[in-house]
Coordinates of C-alpha atoms in Angstrom, one line a residue:
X624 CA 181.2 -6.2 -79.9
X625 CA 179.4 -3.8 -82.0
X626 CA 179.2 -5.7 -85.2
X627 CA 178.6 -9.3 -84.0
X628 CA 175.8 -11.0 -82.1
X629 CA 175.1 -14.2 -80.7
X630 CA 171.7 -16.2 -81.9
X631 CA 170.7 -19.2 -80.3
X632 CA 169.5 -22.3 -82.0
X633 CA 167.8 -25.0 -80.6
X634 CA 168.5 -28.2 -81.7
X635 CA 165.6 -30.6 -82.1
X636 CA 167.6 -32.9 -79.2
X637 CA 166.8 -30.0 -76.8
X638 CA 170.4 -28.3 -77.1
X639 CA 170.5 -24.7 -77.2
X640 CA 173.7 -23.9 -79.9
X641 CA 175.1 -20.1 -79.9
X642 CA 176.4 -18.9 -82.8
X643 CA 178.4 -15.8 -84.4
X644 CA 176.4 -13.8 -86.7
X645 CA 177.5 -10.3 -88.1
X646 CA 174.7 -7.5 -88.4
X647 CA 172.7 -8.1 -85.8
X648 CA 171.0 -11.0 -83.9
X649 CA 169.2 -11.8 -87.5
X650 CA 172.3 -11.2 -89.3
X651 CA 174.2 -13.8 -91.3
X652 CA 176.1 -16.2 -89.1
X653 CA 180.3 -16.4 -89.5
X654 CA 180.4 -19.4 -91.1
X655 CA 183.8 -20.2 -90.3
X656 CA 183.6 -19.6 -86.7
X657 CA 180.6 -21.5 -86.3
X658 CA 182.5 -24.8 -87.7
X659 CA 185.4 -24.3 -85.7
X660 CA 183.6 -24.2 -82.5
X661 CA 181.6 -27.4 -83.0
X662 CA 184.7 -29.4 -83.8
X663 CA 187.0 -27.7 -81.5
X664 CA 185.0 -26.8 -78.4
X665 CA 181.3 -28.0 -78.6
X666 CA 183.0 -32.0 -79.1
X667 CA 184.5 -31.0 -75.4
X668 CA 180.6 -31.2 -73.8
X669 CA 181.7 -27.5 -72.6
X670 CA 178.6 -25.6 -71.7
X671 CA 176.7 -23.4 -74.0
X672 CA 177.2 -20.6 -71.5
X673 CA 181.2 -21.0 -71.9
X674 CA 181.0 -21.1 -75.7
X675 CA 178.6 -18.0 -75.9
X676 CA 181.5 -16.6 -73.9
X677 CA 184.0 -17.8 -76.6
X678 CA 181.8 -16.6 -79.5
X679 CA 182.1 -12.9 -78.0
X680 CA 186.0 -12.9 -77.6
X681 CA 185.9 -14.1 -80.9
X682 CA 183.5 -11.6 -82.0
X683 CA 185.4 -8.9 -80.8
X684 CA 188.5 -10.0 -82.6
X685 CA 187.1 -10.4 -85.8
X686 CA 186.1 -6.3 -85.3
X687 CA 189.6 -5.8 -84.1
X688 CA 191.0 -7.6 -87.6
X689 CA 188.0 -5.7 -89.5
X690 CA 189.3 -2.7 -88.1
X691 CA 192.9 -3.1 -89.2
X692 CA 191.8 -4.2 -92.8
X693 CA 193.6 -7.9 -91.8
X694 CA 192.5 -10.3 -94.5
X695 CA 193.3 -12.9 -92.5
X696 CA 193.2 -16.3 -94.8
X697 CA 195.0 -14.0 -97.3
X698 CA 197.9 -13.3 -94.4
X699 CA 197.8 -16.9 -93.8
X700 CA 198.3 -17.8 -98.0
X701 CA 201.1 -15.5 -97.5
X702 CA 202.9 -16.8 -94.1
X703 CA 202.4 -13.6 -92.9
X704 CA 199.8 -14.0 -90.0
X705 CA 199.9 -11.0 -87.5
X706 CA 202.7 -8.9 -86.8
X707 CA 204.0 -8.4 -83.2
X708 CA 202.2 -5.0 -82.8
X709 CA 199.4 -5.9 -84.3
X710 CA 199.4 -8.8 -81.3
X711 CA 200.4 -6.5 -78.6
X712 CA 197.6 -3.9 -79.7
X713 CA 194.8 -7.2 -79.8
X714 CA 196.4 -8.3 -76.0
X715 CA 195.7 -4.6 -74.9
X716 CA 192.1 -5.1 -76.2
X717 CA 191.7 -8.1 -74.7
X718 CA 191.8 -6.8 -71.0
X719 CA 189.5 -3.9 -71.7
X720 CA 185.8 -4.5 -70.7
X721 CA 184.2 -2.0 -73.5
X722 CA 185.9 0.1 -75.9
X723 CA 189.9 0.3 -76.8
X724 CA 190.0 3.6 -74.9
X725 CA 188.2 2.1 -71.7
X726 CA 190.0 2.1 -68.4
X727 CA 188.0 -0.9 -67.2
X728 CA 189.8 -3.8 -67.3
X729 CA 188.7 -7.7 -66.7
X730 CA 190.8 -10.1 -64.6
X731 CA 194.0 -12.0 -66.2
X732 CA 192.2 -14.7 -67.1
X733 CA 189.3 -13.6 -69.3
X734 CA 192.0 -11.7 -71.3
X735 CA 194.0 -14.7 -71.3
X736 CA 191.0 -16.6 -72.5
X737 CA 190.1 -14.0 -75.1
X738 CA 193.8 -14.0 -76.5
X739 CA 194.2 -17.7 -76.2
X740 CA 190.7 -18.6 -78.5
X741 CA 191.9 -16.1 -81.5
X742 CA 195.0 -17.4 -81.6
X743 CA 193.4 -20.8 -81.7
X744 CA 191.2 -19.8 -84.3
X745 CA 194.1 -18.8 -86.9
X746 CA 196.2 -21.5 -86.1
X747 CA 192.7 -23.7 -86.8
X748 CA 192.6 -21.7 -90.6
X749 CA 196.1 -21.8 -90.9
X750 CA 196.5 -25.7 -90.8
X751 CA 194.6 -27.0 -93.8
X752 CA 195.4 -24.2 -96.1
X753 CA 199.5 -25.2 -95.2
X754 CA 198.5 -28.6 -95.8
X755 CA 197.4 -27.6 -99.4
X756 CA 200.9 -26.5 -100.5
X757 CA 202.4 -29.2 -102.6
X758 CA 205.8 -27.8 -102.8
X759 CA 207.6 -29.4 -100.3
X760 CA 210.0 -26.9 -99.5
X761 CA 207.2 -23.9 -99.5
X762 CA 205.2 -26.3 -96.8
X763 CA 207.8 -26.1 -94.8
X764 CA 208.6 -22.8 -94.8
X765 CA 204.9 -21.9 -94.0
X766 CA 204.8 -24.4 -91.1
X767 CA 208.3 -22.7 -89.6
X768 CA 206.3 -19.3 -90.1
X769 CA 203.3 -20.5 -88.0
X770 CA 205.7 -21.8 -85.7
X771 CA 207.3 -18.1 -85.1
X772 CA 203.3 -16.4 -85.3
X773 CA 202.9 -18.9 -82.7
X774 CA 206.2 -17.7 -80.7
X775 CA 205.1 -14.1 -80.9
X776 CA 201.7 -14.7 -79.7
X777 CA 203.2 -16.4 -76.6
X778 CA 205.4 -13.9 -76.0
X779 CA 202.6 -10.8 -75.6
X780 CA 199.9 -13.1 -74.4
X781 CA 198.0 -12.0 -71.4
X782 CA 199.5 -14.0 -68.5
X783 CA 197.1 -15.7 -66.0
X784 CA 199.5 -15.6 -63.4
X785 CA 200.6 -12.7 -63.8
X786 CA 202.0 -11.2 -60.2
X787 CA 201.3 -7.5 -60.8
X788 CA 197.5 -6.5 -59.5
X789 CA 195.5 -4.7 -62.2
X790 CA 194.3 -1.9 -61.4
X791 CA 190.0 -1.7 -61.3
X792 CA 190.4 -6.2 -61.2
X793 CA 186.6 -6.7 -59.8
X794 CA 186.6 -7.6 -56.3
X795 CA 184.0 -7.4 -53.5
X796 CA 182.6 -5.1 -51.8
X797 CA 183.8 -2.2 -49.5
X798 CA 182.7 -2.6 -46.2
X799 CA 179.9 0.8 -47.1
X800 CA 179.2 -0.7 -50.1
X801 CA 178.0 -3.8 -48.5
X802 CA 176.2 -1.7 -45.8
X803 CA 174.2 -0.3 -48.4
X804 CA 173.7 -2.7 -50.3
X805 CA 171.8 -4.6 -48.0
X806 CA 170.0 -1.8 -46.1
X807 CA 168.4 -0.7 -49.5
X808 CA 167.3 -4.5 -51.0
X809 CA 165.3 -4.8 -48.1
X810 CA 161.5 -5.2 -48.9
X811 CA 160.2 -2.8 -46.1
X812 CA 163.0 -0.2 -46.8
X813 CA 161.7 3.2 -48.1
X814 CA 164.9 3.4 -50.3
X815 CA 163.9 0.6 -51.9
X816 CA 164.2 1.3 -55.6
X817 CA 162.3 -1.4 -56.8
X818 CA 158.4 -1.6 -57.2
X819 CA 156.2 -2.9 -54.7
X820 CA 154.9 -6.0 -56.3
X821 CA 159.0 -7.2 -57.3
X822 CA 160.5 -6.4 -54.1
X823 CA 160.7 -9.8 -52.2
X824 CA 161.4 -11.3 -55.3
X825 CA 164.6 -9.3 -55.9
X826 CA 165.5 -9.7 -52.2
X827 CA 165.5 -13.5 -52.5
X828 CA 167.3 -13.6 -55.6
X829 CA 170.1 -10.8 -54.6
X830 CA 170.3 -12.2 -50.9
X831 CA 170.6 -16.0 -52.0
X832 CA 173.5 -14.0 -54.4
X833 CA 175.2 -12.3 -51.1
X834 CA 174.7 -15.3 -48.6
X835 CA 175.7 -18.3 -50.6
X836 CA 177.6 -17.3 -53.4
X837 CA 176.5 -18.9 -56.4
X838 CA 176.8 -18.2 -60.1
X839 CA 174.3 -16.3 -61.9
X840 CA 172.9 -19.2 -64.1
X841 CA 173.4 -21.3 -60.9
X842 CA 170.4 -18.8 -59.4
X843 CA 168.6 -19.0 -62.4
X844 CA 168.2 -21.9 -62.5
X845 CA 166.9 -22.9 -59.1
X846 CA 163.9 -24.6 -59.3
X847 CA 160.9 -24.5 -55.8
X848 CA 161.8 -28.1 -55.3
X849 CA 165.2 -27.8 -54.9
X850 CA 164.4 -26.4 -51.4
X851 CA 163.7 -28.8 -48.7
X852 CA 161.7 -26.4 -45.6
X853 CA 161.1 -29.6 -43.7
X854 CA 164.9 -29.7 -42.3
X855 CA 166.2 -27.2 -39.9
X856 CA 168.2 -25.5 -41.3
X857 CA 166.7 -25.8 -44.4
X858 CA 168.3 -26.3 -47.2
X859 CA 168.9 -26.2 -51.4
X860 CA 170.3 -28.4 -53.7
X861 CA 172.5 -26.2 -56.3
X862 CA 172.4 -28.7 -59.6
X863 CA 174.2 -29.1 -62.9
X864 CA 171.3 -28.5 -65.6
X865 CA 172.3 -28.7 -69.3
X866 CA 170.0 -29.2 -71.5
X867 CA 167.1 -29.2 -69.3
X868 CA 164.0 -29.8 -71.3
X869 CA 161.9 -27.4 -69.1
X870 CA 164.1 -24.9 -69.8
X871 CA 162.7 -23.0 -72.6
X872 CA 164.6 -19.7 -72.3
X873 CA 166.5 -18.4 -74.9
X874 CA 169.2 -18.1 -72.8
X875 CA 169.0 -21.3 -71.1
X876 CA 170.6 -21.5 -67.0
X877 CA 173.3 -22.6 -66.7
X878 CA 175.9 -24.3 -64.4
X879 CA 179.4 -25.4 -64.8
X880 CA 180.0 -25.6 -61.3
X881 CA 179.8 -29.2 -59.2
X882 CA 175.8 -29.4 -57.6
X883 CA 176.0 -29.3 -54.2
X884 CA 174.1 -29.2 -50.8
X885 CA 173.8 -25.4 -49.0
X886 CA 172.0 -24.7 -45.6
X887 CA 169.8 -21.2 -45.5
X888 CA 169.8 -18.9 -42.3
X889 CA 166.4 -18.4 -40.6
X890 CA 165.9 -14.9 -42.5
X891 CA 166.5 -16.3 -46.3
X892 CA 164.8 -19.4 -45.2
X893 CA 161.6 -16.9 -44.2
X894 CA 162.0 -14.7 -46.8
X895 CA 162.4 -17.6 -50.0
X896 CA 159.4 -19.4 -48.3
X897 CA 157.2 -16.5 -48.1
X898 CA 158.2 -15.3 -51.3
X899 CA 157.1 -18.8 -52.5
X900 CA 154.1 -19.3 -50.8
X901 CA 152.6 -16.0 -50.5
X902 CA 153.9 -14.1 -53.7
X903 CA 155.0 -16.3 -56.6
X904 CA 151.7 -18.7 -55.5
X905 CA 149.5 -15.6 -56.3
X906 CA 148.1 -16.0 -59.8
X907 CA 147.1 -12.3 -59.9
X908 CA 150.4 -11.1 -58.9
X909 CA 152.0 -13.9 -61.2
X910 CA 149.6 -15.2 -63.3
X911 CA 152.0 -17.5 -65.3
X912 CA 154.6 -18.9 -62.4
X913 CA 152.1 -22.0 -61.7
X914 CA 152.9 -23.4 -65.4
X915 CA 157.0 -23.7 -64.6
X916 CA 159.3 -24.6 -62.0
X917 CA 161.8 -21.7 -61.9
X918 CA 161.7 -20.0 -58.6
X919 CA 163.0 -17.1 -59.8
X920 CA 160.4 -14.9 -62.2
X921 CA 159.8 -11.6 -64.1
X922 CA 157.0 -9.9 -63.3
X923 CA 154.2 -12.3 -65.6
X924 CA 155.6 -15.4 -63.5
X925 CA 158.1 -17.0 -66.3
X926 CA 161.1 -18.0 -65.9
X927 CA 163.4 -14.9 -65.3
X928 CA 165.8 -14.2 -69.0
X929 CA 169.4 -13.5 -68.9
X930 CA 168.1 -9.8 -69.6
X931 CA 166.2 -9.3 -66.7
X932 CA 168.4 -10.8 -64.3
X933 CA 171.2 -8.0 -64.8
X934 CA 168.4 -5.5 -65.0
X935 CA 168.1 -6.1 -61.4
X936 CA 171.8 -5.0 -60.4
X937 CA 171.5 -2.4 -63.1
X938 CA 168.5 -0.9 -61.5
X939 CA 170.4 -0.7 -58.5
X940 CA 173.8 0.7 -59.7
X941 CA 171.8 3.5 -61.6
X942 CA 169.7 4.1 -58.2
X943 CA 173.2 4.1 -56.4
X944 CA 176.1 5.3 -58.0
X945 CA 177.8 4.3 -54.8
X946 CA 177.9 0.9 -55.3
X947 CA 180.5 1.4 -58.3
X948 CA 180.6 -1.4 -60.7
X949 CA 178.5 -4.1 -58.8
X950 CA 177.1 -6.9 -61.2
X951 CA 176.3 -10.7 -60.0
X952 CA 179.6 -11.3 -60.4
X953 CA 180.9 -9.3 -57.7
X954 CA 178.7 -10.8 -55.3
X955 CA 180.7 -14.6 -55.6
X956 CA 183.9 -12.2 -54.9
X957 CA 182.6 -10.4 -51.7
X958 CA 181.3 -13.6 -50.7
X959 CA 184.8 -15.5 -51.1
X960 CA 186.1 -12.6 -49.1
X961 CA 184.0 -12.6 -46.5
X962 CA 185.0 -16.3 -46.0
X963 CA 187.8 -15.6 -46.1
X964 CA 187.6 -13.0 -43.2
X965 CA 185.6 -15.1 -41.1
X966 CA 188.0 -18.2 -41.1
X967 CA 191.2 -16.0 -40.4
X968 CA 189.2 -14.4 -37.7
X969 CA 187.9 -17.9 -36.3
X970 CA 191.5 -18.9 -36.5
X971 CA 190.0 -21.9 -38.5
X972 CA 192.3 -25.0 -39.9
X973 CA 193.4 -23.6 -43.4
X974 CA 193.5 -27.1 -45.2
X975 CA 189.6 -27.4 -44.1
X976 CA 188.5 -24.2 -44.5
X977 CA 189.7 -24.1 -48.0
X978 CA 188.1 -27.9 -48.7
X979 CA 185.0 -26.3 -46.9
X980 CA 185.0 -23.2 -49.6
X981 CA 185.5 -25.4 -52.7
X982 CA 182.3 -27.4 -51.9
X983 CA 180.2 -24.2 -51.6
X984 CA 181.7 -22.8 -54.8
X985 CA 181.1 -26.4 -56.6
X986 CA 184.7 -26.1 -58.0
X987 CA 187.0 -29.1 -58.5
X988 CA 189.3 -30.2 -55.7
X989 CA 192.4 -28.7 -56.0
X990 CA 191.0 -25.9 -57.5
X991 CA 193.0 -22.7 -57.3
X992 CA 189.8 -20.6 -57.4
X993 CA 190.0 -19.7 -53.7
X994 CA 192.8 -17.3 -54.0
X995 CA 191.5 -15.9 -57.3
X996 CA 188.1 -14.6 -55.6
X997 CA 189.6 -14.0 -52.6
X998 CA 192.1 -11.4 -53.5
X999 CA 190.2 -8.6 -52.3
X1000 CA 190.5 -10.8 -48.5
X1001 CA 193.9 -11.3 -48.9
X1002 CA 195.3 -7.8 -49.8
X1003 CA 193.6 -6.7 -46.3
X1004 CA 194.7 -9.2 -44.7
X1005 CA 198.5 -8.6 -45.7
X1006 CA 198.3 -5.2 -45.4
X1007 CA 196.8 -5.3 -41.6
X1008 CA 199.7 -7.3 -40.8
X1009 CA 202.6 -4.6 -42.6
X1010 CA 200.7 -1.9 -40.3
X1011 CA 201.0 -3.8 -37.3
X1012 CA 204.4 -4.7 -37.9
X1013 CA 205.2 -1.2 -39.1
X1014 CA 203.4 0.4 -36.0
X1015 CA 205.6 -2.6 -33.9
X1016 CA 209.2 -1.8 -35.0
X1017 CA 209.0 1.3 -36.8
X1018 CA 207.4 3.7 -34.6
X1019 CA 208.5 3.4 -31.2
X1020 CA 210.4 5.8 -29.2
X1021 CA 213.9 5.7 -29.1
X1022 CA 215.0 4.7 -25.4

């Protein structure tokens, strides 16, 4: 999304608004995007972090229109809309991460998603400008034509379900990755690759990532208070924040995940404490972290931004080019996976174990999220069992 930006706004109720500009973050803001996501999705209560994730698919098609010289409201006028390769060619784009030639795709849903809000969009234009026709007969025609654009669009959508893997889908870790990964965070490691003074802070923040699986904006936003060290084991409460007044961030935490209770291991208990106590506490270290909550910081004390959070991974991806394509993201996966593991390996009861991971992911009963981030758990799973069978019946000597 080259041409496009997002800008925040903040409301004078405390609600941080994203919105679609073109040239720039100061550019002029898209006008009509703008009013179709406050009637169409900000009337839902969906979070700001899920629009700002709307306003770049949208962003992104807009460029993909701009780039094909597609006037839309004129194709609209017209009953034209998009052809079925010019949909097929924006469903391509949407499962690329970066540019069209990109090999790096994103999962089935997020191109579904990104598919799914464009088309949304034009039939959103499309609507009042039919309803404008006064010839009868030419109405109709247009709404049959919208119904057919519609039909198309169906018909190359991205599917969600789709049963075919896609090749470079994130997942978790490999089992070297994930050896790494955790040798080299450590604060007393001398391939650390972060500076002294920012090293137990990163190691809290990466290892609540790897132990308990949260969402970025869920670790973001975790305040000191949310952690009880008077229990054993102690524990944190992961909430649902929106709109939190001490939140002053541009980029506001986020959550759109249930709150929920999690217990901490003796070593993250130890090392969030001390990082709390000793470090964070220091006012010469972190002169500004006594005037907010947040328990996560940048290096002056405030409240860690959306850009220094991913500067964290980043730092460690460009330090080791083994760990591939690691982001926050991939941390919820190799958790889910590693559950996973564990619970086949324990033998545990499938209906609880899967009740168990839903409350420590703070998705929705019934949620089908389990098999979604544990995919990389699953595969290996399967596959064990084909070699074993294979190794069983396939391979023994003939008597």
């Amino acid at each position: 999304m080259k041409d496009y930006s997002i800008r925040e706004v903040k409301l004078s109720t405390g609600e941080h608004l994203p919105i679609l500009v073109k040239g720039g973050p100061l550019g002029v803001p898209c006008y009509a995007v703008t009013w179709f996501m406050l009637v169409m999705y900000r009337s839902k209560g969906l979070t700001a972090n899920y629009i700002r994730q709307l306003l770049r698919a949208m962003g992104m098609a807009l460029e993909f229109v701009e780039q094909r010289e597609v006037d839309l409201v004129m194709r609209v006028a017209k009953g034209r809309f998009l052809t079925l390769d010019e949909l097929a060619g924006y469903a391509d784009r949407c499962r690329r991460s970066g540019l069209q030639e990109s090999i790096t795709v994103v999962g089935n849903s997020y191109a579904a998603l990104r598919f799914r809000v464009f088309i949304h969009y034009i039939n959103w234009i499309a609507e009042p400008i039919i309803a404008r026709i006064v010839d009868d007969n030419k109405r109709a025609a247009a709404n049959a034509a919208l119904l057919r654009f519609l039909k198309r669009a169906k018909s190359v959508a991205p599917r969600v379900d789709a049963e075919s893997p896609v090749p470079g889908e994130r997942k978790g870790m490999l089992l070297e990755q994930r050896e790494l990964f955790l040798r080299v965070i450590r604060p007393d490691c001398p391939e650390n690759p972060f500076g002294e003074k920012l090293r137990l802070r990163n190691y809290v923040l990466l290892m609540l990532e790897f132990a308990l699986g949260p969402r970025g904006g869920e670790v973001r936003g975790l305040k000191t208070r949310d952690f009880d060290f008077s229990r054993y084991p102690a524990t944190v409460v992961i909430h649902r924040r929106h709109d939190d007044p001490e939140d002053t961030r541009k980029i506001p935490a986020q959550a759109k995940t249930r709150g929920r209770i999690l217990e901490l291991g003796d070593e993250l208990s130890d090392a969030v404490s001390d990082w709390i106590m000793t470090q964070r506490s220091d006012k010469n270290m972190f002169p500004q972290a006594r005037k907010n909550p947040y328990l996560i910081t940048n290096y002056r004390g405030e409240p860690m931004g959306d850009r220094g959070f991913r500067q964290v991974i980043e730092t460690l991806r460009r330090h080791y080019p083994q760990l591939g394509q690691l982001c926050h993201q991939m941390l919820r996966h190799d958790w889910n996976e590693r559950y996973t593991e564990d619970a086949e390996e324990h033998g545990d009861d499938q209906s609880i174990s899967r009740r168990d991971q839903i409350y420590a992911m703070g998705w929705k009963p019934h949620s089908t999220m389990p098999e979604h981030y544990a995919a990389g758990a699953i595969e290996k799973s399967t596959n064990k069992k084909i070699l074993r069978m294979q190794a069983k019946d396939l391979y023994k000597e003939p008597k």
